[in-house]
């Protein structure tokens, strides 16, 4: 089974017992403990799982049942959107052990990612541990590392072509899944590190899921369409499926972390000890580096698996996402009482605009040296 022990970065220490966090956690727990709430949540995510798998099957059936290029592409688009939905609403909860109270069910749902082409083992280390423990920290959060293609955060090296990153990144977002599935997973395992952090190589059942997932995925996602439709149409189906899935997954992540309202931190150099270590309040750090968006958009909330309530997700990742919409007002109210920063962009469009303004800003050369921050100081807003 997956190793759940976080690899602690010795350069930073989190305070997880601040009065603000203890009080917020108490309110969240009290809300979730109301009779019937947890069971209703699990029923909701089970229904959603069926709908999304059905949508993936329907996309495949539509795309492979014809030689009409328009219908093949429409089927690929539906399959890709369903893949992204499964990633955000099923695999993500399983990977965070929020899908069920049964560990085996959570592991099975986490392995949906392997069925979709990417390794749940690598994801666990890259997202479940590195990103969630150290969001928006340079050198520790691999999810903000798109170098050299893009500069997503202050302190990352700037290249001249980054001036145009707000124009070309949407195209690359559509291609990032391919790189992730067919290159990054193997590279990370061969190197044995994610960013600066060592990761365990998969053994036993985890190794079987890694290898089996890659093979099964290759069979249904590429070999089957090519066998049924021939090379040109089969590849077109595969390309559209991956482009739509990759674009959605990349953009949803960016809207929560790489926007003007989010903060970024630079870790002290390796070898830092004692008082030079970065001392952070766990909850305040999560809230400073993460932004909610479009809280009133119910359809979006359903589709993205509550990831528009990313601040809530980062505070309580082991809570099933179907509860996030109800928890967000609790978080906002508690933040207001304790004077803690909570940021929410009111609409999807406003979040998209903020992300592209951020890309333009990071694409411009630094006016004076590096603008890396060493403490949780607002860069914008
Ligand atoms: Zn997560």
XYZ file of C-alpha atoms in Angstrom, residues 83 111-120 177-178 180-182 185-186 210 213-218 220-221 238 242:
29
model
C -11.394 11.441 -17.872
C -5.816 3.539 -8.986
C -8.397 4.953 -11.399
C -5.552 7.310 -12.264
C -3.478 4.350 -13.504
C -6.415 3.324 -15.671
C -6.391 6.868 -17.068
C -2.660 6.638 -17.849
C -0.775 8.218 -14.939
C 0.795 6.586 -11.911
C -1.153 6.872 -8.645
C -0.981 15.147 -19.761
C 0.932 13.366 -22.491
C 3.031 13.531 -17.501
C 1.763 10.086 -18.477
C 4.499 9.058 -20.892
C 6.180 9.231 -14.295
C 9.155 7.216 -15.611
C 2.061 0.956 -12.065
C -2.053 0.584 -15.409
C 0.300 1.718 -18.163
C -0.429 -1.416 -20.221
C -4.216 -1.393 -19.737
C -4.349 2.313 -20.450
C -2.350 1.907 -23.648
C -8.040 0.967 -24.286
C -6.926 4.531 -25.011
C -6.606 9.864 -28.832
C -5.880 13.849 -24.202
